[in-house]
XYZ file of C-alpha atoms in Angstrom:
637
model
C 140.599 122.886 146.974
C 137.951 124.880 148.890
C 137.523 127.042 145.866
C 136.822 124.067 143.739
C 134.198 122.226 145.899
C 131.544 124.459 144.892
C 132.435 124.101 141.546
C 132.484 120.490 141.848
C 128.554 120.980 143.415
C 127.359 122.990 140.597
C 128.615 120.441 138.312
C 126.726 117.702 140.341
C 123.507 119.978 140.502
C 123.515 121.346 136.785
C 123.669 117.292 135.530
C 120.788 116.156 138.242
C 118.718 119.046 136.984
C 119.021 117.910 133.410
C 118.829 114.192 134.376
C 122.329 113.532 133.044
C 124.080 110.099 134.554
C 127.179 109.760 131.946
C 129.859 112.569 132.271
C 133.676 113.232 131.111
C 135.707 115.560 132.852
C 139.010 117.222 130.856
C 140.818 118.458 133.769
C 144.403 119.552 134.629
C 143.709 118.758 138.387
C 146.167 117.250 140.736
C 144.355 113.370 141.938
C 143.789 114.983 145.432
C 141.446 117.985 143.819
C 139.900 115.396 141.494
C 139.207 113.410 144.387
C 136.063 115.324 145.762
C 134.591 115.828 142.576
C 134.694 111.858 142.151
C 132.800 111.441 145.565
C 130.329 113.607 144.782
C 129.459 111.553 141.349
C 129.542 108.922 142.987
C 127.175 109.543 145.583
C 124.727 111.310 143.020
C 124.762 107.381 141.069
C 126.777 109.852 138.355
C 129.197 108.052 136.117
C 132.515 110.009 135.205
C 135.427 109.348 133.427
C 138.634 111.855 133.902
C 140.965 112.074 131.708
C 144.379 114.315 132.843
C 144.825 116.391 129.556
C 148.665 117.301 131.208
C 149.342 113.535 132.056
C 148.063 112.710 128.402
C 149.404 115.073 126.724
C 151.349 112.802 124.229
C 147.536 110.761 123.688
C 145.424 113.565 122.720
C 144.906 112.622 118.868
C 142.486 110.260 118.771
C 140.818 111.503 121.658
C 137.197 111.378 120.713
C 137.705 108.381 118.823
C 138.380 106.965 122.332
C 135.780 109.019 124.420
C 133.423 110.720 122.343
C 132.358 107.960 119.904
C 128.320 108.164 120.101
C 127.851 104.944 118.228
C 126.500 103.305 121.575
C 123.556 102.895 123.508
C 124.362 106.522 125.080
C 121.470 109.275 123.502
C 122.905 111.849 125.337
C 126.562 112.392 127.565
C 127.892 115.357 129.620
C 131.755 116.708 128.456
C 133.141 119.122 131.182
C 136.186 120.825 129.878
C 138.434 123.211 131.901
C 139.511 126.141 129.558
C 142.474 126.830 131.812
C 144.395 123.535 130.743
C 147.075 124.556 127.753
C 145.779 121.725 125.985
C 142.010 123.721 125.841
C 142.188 125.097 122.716
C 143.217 121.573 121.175
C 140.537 120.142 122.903
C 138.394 122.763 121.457
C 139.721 122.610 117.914
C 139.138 118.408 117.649
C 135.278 118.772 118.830
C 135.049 121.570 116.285
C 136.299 119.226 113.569
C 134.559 115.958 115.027
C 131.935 118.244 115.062
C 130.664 117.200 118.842
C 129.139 120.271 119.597
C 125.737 119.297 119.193
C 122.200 118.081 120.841
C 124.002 114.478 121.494
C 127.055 116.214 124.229
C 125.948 118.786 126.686
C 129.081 120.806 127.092
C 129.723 122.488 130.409
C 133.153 124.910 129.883
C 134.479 126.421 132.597
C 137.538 129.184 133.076
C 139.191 129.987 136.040
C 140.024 133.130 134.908
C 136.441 134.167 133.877
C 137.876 135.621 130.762
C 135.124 136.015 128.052
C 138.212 136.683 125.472
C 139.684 133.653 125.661
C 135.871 132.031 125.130
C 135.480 134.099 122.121
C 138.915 133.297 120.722
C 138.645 129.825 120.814
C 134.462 129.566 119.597
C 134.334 132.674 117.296
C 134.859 130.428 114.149
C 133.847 126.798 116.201
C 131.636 124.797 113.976
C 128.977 125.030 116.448
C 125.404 123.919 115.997
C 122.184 125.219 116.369
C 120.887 122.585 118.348
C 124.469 122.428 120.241
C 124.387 122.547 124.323
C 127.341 124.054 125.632
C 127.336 126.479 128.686
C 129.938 128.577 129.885
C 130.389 128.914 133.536
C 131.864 132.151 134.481
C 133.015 132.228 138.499
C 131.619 135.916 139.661
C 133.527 137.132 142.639
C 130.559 138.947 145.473
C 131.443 140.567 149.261
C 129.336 137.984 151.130
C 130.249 135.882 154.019
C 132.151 132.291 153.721
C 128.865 130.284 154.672
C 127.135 131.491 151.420
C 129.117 130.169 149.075
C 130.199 131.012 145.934
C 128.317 132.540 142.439
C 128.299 131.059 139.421
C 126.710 132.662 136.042
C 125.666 130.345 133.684
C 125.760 131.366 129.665
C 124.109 129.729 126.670
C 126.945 129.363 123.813
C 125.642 128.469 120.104
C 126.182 129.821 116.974
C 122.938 129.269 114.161
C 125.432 128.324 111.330
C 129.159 129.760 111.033
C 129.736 128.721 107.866
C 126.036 129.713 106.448
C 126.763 133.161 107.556
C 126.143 133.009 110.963
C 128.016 134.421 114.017
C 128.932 133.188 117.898
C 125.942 134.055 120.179
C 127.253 133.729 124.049
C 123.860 134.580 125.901
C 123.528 134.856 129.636
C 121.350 132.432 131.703
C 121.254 132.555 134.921
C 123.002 132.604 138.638
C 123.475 129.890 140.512
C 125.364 130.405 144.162
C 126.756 126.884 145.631
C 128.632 126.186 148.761
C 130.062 122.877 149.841
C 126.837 120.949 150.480
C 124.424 122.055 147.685
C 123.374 124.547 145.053
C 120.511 126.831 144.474
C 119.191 129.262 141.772
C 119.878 132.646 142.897
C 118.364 134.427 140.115
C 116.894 134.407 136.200
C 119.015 136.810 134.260
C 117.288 136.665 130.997
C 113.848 135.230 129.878
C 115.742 131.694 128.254
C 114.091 129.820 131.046
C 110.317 130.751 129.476
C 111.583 128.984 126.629
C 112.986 125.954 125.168
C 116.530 126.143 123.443
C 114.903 125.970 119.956
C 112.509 127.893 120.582
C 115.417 130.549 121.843
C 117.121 130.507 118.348
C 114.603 130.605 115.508
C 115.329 133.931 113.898
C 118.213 132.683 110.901
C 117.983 135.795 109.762
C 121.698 135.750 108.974
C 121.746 132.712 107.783
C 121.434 131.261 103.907
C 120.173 128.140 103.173
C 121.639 126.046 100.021
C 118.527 124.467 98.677
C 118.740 121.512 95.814
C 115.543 123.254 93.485
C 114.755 120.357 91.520
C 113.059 121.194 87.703
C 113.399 118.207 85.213
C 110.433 119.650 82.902
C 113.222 123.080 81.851
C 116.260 123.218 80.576
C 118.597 124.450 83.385
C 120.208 126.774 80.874
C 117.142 128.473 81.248
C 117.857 132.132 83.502
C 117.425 131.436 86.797
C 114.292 133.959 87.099
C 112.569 131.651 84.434
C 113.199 128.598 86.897
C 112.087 130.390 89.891
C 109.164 131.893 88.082
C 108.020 128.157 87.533
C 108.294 126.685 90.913
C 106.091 129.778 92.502
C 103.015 129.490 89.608
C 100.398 128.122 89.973
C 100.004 127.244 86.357
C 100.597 123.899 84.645
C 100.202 122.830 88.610
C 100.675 118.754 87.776
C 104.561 119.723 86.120
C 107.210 119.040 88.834
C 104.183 118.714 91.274
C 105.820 117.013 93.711
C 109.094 119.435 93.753
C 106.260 122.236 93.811
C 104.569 121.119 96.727
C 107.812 120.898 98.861
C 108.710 124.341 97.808
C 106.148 125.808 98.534
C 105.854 124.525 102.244
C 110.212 125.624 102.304
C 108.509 129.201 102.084
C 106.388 128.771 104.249
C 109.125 127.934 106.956
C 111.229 130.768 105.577
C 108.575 132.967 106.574
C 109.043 132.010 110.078
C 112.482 131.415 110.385
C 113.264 134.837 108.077
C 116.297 132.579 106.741
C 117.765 133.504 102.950
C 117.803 130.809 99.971
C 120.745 129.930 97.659
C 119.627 127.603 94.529
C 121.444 124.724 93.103
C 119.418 123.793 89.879
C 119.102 120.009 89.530
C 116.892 117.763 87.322
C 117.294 114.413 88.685
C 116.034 113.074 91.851
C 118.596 110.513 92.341
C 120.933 108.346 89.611
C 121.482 105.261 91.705
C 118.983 105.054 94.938
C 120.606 107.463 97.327
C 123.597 109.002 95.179
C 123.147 111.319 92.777
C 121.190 114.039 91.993
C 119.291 115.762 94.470
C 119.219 113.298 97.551
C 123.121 113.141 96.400
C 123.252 116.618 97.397
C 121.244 116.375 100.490
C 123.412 113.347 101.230
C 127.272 114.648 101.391
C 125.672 118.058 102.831
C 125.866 120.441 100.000
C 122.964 121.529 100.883
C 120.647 121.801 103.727
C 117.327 122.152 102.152
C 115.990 120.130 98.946
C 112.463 121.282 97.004
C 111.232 117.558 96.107
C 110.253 114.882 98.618
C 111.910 111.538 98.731
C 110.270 108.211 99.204
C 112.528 106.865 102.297
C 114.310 103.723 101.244
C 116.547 101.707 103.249
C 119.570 102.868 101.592
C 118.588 106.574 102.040
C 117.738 106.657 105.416
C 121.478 105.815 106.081
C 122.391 109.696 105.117
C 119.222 111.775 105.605
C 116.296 112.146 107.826
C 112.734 111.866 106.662
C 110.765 114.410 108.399
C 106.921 114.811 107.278
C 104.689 112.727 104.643
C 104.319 115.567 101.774
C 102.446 113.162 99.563
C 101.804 109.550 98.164
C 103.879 108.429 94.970
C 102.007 106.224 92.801
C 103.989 104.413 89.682
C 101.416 102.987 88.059
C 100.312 101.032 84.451
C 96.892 102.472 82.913
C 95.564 100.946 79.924
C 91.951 99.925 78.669
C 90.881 96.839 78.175
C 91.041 95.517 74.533
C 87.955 94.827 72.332
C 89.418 91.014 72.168
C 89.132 90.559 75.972
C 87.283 87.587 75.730
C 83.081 86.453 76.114
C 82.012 86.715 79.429
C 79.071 84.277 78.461
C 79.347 83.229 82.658
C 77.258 86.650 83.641
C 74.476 84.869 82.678
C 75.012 82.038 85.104
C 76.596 83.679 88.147
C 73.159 84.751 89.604
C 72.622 80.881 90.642
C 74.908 78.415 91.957
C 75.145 75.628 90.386
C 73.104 73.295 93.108
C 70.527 75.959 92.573
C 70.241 75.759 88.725
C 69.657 72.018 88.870
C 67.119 72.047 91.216
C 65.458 74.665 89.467
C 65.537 72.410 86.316
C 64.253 69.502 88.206
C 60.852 71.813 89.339
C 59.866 72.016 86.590
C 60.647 69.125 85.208
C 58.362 68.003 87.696
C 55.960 70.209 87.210
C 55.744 69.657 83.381
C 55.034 65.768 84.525
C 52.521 67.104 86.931
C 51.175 68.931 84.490
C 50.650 66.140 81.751
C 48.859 63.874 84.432
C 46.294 66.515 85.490
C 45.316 67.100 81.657
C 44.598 62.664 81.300
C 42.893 63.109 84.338
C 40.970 65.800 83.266
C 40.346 64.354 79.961
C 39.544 60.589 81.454
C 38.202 60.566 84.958
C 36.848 64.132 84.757
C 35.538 64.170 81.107
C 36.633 67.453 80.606
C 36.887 68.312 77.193
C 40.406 70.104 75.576
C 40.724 71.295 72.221
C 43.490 68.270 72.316
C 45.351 66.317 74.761
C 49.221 67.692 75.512
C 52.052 65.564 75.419
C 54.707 64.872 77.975
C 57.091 67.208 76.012
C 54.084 70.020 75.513
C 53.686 69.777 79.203
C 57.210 70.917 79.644
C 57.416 73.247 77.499
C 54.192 74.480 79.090
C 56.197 74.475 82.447
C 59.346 76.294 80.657
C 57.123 78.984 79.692
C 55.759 79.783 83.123
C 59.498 79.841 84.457
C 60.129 82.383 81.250
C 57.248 84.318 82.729
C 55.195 83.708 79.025
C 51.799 81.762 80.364
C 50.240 78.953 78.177
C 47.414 79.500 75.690
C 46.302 75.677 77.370
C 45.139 75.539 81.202
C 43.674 73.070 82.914
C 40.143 73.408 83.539
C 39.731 72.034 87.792
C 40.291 74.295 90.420
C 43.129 72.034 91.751
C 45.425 72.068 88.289
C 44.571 75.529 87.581
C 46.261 76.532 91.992
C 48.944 73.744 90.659
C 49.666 76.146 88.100
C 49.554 79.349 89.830
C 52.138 77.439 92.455
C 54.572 77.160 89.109
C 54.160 80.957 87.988
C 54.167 82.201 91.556
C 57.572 79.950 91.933
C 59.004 81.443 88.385
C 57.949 85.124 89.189
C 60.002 84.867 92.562
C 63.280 83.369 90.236
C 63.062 85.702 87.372
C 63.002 88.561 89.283
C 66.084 87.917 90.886
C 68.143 86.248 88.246
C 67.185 89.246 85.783
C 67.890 92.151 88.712
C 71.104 90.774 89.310
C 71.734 90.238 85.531
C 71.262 94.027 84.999
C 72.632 95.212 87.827
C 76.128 92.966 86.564
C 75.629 94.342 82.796
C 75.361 98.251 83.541
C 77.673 97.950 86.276
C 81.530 98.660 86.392
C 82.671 97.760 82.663
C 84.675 94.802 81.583
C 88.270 94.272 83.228
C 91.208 93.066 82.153
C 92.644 90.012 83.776
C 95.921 91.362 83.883
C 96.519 92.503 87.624
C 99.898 91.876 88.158
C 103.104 93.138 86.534
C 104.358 90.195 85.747
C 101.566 89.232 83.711
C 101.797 92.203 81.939
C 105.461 91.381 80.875
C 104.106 88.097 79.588
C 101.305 89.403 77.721
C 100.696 90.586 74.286
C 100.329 94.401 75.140
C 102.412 97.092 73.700
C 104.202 99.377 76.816
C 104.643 103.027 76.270
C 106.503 104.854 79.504
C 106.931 107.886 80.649
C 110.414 109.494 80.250
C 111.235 111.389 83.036
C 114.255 110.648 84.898
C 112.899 109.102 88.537
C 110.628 106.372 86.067
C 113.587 105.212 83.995
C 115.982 104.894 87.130
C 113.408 102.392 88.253
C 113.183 100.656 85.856
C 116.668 100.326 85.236
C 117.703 99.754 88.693
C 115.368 98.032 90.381
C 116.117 94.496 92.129
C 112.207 93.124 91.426
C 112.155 90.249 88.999
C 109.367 91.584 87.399
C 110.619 94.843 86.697
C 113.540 93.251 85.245
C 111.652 90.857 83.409
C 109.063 94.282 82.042
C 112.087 95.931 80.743
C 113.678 93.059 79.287
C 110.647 91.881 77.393
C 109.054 95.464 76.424
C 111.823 97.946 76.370
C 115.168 95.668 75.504
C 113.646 93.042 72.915
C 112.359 95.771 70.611
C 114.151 96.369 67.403
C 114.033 100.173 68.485
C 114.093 100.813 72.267
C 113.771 104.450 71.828
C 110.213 104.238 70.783
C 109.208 103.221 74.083
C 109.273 106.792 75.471
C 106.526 109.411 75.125
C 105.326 112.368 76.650
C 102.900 112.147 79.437
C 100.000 114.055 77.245
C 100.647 111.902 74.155
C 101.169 109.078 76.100
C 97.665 109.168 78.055
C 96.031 109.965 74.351
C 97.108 107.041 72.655
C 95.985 104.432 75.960
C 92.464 106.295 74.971
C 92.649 105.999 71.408
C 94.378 102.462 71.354
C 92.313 100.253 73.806
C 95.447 97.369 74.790
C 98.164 100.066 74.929
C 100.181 100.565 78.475
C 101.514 103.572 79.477
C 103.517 103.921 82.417
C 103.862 106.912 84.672
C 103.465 108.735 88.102
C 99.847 108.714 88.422
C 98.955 112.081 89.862
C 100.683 113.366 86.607
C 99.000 110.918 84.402
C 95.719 112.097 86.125
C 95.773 115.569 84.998
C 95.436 114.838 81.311
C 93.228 111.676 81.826
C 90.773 114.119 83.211
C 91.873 116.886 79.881
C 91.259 114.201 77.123
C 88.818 111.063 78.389
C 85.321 111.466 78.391
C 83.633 109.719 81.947
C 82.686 106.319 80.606
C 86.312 106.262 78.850
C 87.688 106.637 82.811
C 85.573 104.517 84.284
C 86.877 101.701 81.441
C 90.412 101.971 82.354
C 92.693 99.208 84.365
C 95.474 100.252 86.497
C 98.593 98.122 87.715
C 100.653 99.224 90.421
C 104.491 99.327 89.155
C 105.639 99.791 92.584
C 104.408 99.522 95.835
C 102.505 102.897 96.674
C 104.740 104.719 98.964
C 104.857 108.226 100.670
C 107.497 110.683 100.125
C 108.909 112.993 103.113
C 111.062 115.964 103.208
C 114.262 114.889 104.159
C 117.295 116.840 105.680
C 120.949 115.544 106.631
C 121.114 112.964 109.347
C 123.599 115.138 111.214
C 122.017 118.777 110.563
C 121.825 120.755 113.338
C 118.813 122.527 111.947
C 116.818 118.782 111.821
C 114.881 119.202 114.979
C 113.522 122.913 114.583
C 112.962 121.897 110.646
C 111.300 118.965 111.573
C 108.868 120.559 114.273
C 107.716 123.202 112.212
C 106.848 121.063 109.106
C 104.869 119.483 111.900
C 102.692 122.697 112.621
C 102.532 123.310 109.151
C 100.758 119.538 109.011
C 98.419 120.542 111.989
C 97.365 123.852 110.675
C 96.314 122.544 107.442
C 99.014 124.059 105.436
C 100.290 120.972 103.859
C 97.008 119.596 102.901
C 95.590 122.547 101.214
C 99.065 122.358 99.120
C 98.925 118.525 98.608
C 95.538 118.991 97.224
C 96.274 121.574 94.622
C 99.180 120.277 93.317
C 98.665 116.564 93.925
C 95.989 113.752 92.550
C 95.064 110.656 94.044
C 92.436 109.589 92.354
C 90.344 110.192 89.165
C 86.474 111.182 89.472
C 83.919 109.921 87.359
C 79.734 110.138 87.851
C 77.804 107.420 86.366
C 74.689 109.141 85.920
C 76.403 111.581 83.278
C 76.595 109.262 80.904
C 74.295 105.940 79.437
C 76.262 102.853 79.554
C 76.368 100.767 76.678
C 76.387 97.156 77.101
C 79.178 95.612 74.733
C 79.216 92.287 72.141
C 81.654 90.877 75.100
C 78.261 89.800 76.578
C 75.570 90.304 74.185
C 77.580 87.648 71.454
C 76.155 84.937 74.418
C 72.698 85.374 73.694
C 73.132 85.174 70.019
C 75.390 82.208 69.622
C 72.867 80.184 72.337
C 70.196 81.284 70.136
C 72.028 80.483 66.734
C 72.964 76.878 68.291
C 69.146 76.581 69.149
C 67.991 77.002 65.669
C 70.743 74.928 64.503
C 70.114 72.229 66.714
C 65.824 72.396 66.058
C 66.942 72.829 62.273
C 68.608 68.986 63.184
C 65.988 67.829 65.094
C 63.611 68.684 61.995
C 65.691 67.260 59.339
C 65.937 64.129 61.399
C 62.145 64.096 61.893
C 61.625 64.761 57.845
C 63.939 62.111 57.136
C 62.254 59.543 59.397
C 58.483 60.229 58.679
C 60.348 59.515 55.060
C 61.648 56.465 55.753
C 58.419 55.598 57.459
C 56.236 56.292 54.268
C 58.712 54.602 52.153
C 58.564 51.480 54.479
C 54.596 51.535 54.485
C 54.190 51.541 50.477
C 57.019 48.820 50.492
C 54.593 46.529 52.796
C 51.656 47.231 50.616
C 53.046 46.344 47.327
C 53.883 42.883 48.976
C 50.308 42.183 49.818
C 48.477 39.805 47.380
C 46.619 42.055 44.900
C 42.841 40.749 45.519
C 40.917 39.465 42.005
C-alpha cells in the first residue's frame, strides 16, 4: 500500500495539471488499496468511478457501452487502466474496437512490472489515433532515501494511422518523482514539452491517404495519368473548378505533412444528399481525404466535418430579357410624383390666364398695339411653350408682363432640366429587366428552360424538398413531349441564352461565367437577368466526424487561409461575378421606350385630326344654317 500511494499522487497531480475532474479507474485492487486513491479524488473535487475488472469479470462485454459512452455533456474524461490485471489485454482489445483511443479519453496505463513488452504486445496493432492521449507510466526503481519518494517516467503512446501504414510510436516524456503528500517534475527528457501533441506528430510520412478525386467532365476509363494530368493543369481552369481548387490546397498540405495519396476516381458528388458518391465515401470512411468541397447541409454534417470555406456555390438561372417585355411608357413620368405633375399643370394653367389678361390690358387700358389680340387657349399654349423651353413669337409689351414672363421661363428652365436629366440618366442606364425574380415565377411563365447536365444540378433538381423546384421540373422538364431535350452543354447552353433573348439556362454560375465572358459582347452582359436556383451557399472541405487526423487537417487549411494560399487558388479557378465597362460600348436606347413617344404623338394627331373634322363640320353646318335664314327673308321689290 505504501508503494501505491505515490502512484495514487501522480495520478491526482497528472489530472490537476491537465484540468481533468471526470476519471475511471480499471483496477484489480483489494477495497483497502483503492481506498486512498478515493480520498485523494475526493479531496482534489476529482470524480472517479472504479470498476474491479476481477470482481466483474463475468460483466466485461458491454463495458464501454456502460462507461465509456461519450454521448453526454462530458468533452473530455480520464480512463486509468492497470496493465497488470489479466483482464488488460481485453480491456485493451474493446477500446481498440470501440475505438476510444482518441482526443475525447486521456488514457493513463500503468504496469507494475514496467515491462515495455507487454505495452508493445498489446498496442503494436491498437487502432490508435493520431490525436489519441494515452501515456504510459513506467515505475523506475533509484538508490535514494524513503523521504524522496518514488520516480515515475511518463511516455507519449500514439500511432499516426496503423491501418494507413503507420506504426506504434511509444515516446518518452518526462520524470516525475512523488512521495505521499505531492508530486513534482524532476526532469524534461525530450523536447515534447516545447510543443503541442499535434504539433509533435506531423511528419505522415508513412502514412497513405485514400483520397475520393472527383472528375465528372472524363470518362473514368480514362488511364489514371490522364485523370491526374487534368486535376494539376491549369488549362480549361472553369472544368471541375471546384474539385480543382480543393486539390490543389490537398497538395499543398501534403507538402507539409510529406503524407502519400491513393485515388479513388469518382464522378458524382453525392446521389441522395449525403450518400453516395463522393461525400458517400467520405461518409462510411473509405477515405480520409476528398478533392471537391461540399456545401454543409444538415444531413451531412451528421457524418463529416466541415473544415474551411473553399468557395461560394452559386446555382443560378441566366437569361435575357425578351424583345416582348412590355412598354415602359412610365419612364417618362417617374421623374415627378404625381402631386407634383398636377401642380405643375395648374402653373401654368395659371399663367396662360395671367397671360391673356395682361395682353386686354395692354390692348385696352394701355393702348398698346398687337399685331392681334390672343385668346384664352393661345395664352396657354403660349404658357405650354415656355414650360417646353420653345419661347413665343408674341410678348407682351410692359415691363411688368414681359418679368411675368421671365418668372414662367425661369420656373420651366428649373423643371426641364431636371425631368430631362433624370429621363436620360433612366434611358442610358442599366437596360430593361425582366420581371421575373423569383423561381416560381419562372415555372409559371412562358420561357423555355435549358439546364445544365452535370450530375450535382440534376440531383437538385430531382431531390429537392422546395415547392418551386418541384413545381420548375414538373412544368419545364416533365410536361415536355421530350424531356431529354432539356439538357445541354454549358458552352452551347450559354450561346443559345445570347442568341435567343427569353431562353433560361440553368447552371453553376462560376462555370457559366467562363463562356459568358468567351461568347457575349459587354452590352450583351450587362442585358442579362439572373435568378438564384438555390440559396447561395459556401462549400468547405470536409473530413470524417471521427478522424483522428480532423484537428491537424483542420488547422493547417487554416494557415493555408491566413497566408493567402486559398485565395490566390479561389481566384484562379473560381468566378463570382461577371465584369462589364460601360464606357466600351454606346448604349442604344430600345422601341421598349421610344414606341411611347410615338404612339402619344400618333394619338395627338389623331385626336387634332378630330378636333378639325369636328370644327369643318360645324363651320359647315353654320354656313348651311346662315343661307337657310336668308332664303326665308322677304325678297325686297
Amino acid at each position: 500500500m505504501t508503494t501505491n500511494l505515490a502512484l495514487y499522487r501522480l495520478l491526482v497531480f497528472n489530472l490537476l495539471e491537465i484540468n481533468l475532474r471526470n476519471v475511471l479507474v480499471f483496477h484489480c485492487w483489494s477495497g483497502p488499496e483503492a481506498y486512498p486513491l478515493a480520498v485523494m479524488m475526493s479531496e482534489s473535487h476529482i470524480y472517479s468511478q472504479y470498476i474491479d475488472l476481477q470482481q466483474n469479470a463475468g460483466s466485461l462485454a458491454d463495458i464501454h457501452k456502460d462507461y465509456l459512452d461519450t454521448d453526454n455533456d462530458i468533452t473530455k474524461m480520464a480512463v486509468f487502466l492497470d496493465l497488470g490485471c489479466p483482464q488488460a489485454g481485453f480491456i485493451t482489445n474493446q477500446s481498440s474496437r470501440a475505438r476510444t483511443y482518441n482526443r475525447r479519453f486521456h488514457w493513463l496505463l500503468f504496469d507494475p512490472m514496467g515491462n515495455l513488452t507487454n505495452l508493445a504486445e498489446l498496442f503494436v496493432r491498437a487502432n490508435i489515433s493520431l490525436d489519441a492521449d494515452v501515456t504510459y507510466i513506467e515505475r523506475r526503481a533509484e538508490e535514494e532515501d524513503d523521504d524522496e519518494g518514488e520516480i515515475f517516467v511518463l511516455h507519449d503512446v500514439y500511432n499516426k494511422g496503423s491501418h494507413l501504414g503507420g506504426a506504434l510510436n511509444v515516446t518518452i516524456d518526462q520524470s516525475v518523482q512523488c512521495n505521499g503528500s505531492h508530486c513534482w517534475v524532476r526532469d524534461y527528457l525530450s523536447d515534447l514539452h516545447e510543443r503541442t501533441r499535434l504539433q509533435q506528430r506531423m511528419d505522415l510520412t508513412n502514412i497513405t491517404f485514400r483520397m475520393a478525386a472527383l472528375v465528372s467532365v472524363m470518362p473514368l476509363t480514362s488511364k489514371e495519368e490522364v485523370l491526374m494530368g487534368f486535376l494539376t493543369s491549369e488549362e480549361d481552369a472553369h472544368l471541375d473548378s471546384i474539385s480543382r481548387l480543393g486539390y490543389r490546397l490537398i497538395l499543398h498540405i501534403q507538402d507539409i505533412l510529406h503524407f502519400n495519396l491513393s485515388y479513388i476516381w469518382v464522378t458524382d458528388w453525392s446521389i441522395q444528399d449525403a450518400f453516395g458518391g463522393a461525400i458517400g465515401l467520405l461518409g462510411n470512411e473509405s477515405v480520409e481525404l476528398c478533392s471537391s468541397p461540399f456545401i454543409a447541409t444538415w444531413n451531412r454534417i451528421h457524418f463529416v466535418h466541415p473544415m474551411t470555406e473553399l468557395a461560394e456555390f452559386r446555382a443560378v438561372c441566366i437569361f435575357r430579357t425578351p424583345h416582348n417585355a412590355g412598354i415602359k411608357a412610365t419612364v417618362f413620368l417617374e421623374p415627378f410624383k404625381p402631386s407634383v405633375w398636377l401642380a405643375f399643370g395648374a402653373v401654368l394653367i395659371l399663367a396662360g390666364c395671367l397671360l391673356w389678361v395682361i395682353f386686354r390690358l395692354e390692348q385696352h387700358g394701355m393702348q398698346r398695339c398687337l399685331e392681334f389680340m390672343p385668346s384664352l387657349l393661345s395664352s396657354c399654349l403660349i404658357s405650354l411653350g415656355a414650360a417646353c423651353i420653345q419661347g413665343s413669337h408674341l410678348l407682351p409689351k410692359s415691363t411688368g408682363g414681359r418679368l411675368a414672363f421671365i418668372a414662367i421661363m425661369l420656373t420651366s428652365f428649373i423643371m426641364y432640366n431636371y425631368y430631362t436629366s433624370i429621363v436620360v440618366s433612366m434611358l442610358l442606364g442599366s437596360p430593361v429587366r425582366s420581371n421575373i425574380k423569383t423561381v416560381q415565377q419562372l415555372a409559371d411563365s412562358s420561357l423555355d428552360v435549358g439546364i445544365d447536365n452535370v450530375p450535382f444540378t440534376k440531383a437538385y433538381l430531382t431531390s429537392s424538398p422546395r415547392s418551386d423546384i418541384r413545381s420548375l421540373y414538373r412544368q419545364k422538364v416533365e410536361n415536355r413531349r421530350d424531356p431529354s431535350t432539356v439538357w445541354y452543354e454549358p458552352e452551347e447552353g450559354v450561346i443559345k441564352v445570347r442568341d435567343q433573348p427569353g431562353f433560361v439556362y440553368i447552371s453553376e454560375g462560376s462555370f457559366m461565367y467562363h463562356y459568358v465572358e468567351k461568347h457575349y459582347l459587354p452590352r450583351e452582359i450587362s442585358d442579362l437577368n439572373e435568378i438564384l436556383l438555390r440559396q447561395e451557399s459556401s462549400v468547405y472541405h470536409m473530413i470524417h466526424l471521427n478522424s483522428s487526423y480532423r484537428e491537424l487537417i483542420t488547422q493547417l487549411e487554416v494557415r493555408l487561409v491566413e497566408c493567402g494560399l486559398t485565395s490566390k487558388q479561389r481566384r484562379f479557378f473560381t468566378k463570382t461575378r461577371l465584369q462589364t465597362y460601360t464606357n466600351s460600348f454606346v448604349i442604344q436606347v430600345g422601341m421598349e421606350y421610344a414606341a411611347p413617344l410615338f404612339l402619344s404623338l400618333l394619338a395627338g394627331y389623331s385626336m387634332a385630326l378630330v378636333i378639325l373634322l369636328m370644327e369643318l363640320a360645324w363651320k359647315r353646318a353654320e354656313r348651311q344654317t346662315m343661307t337657310m335664314g336668308r332664303s326665308l327673308l322677304p325678297q325686297e321689290k
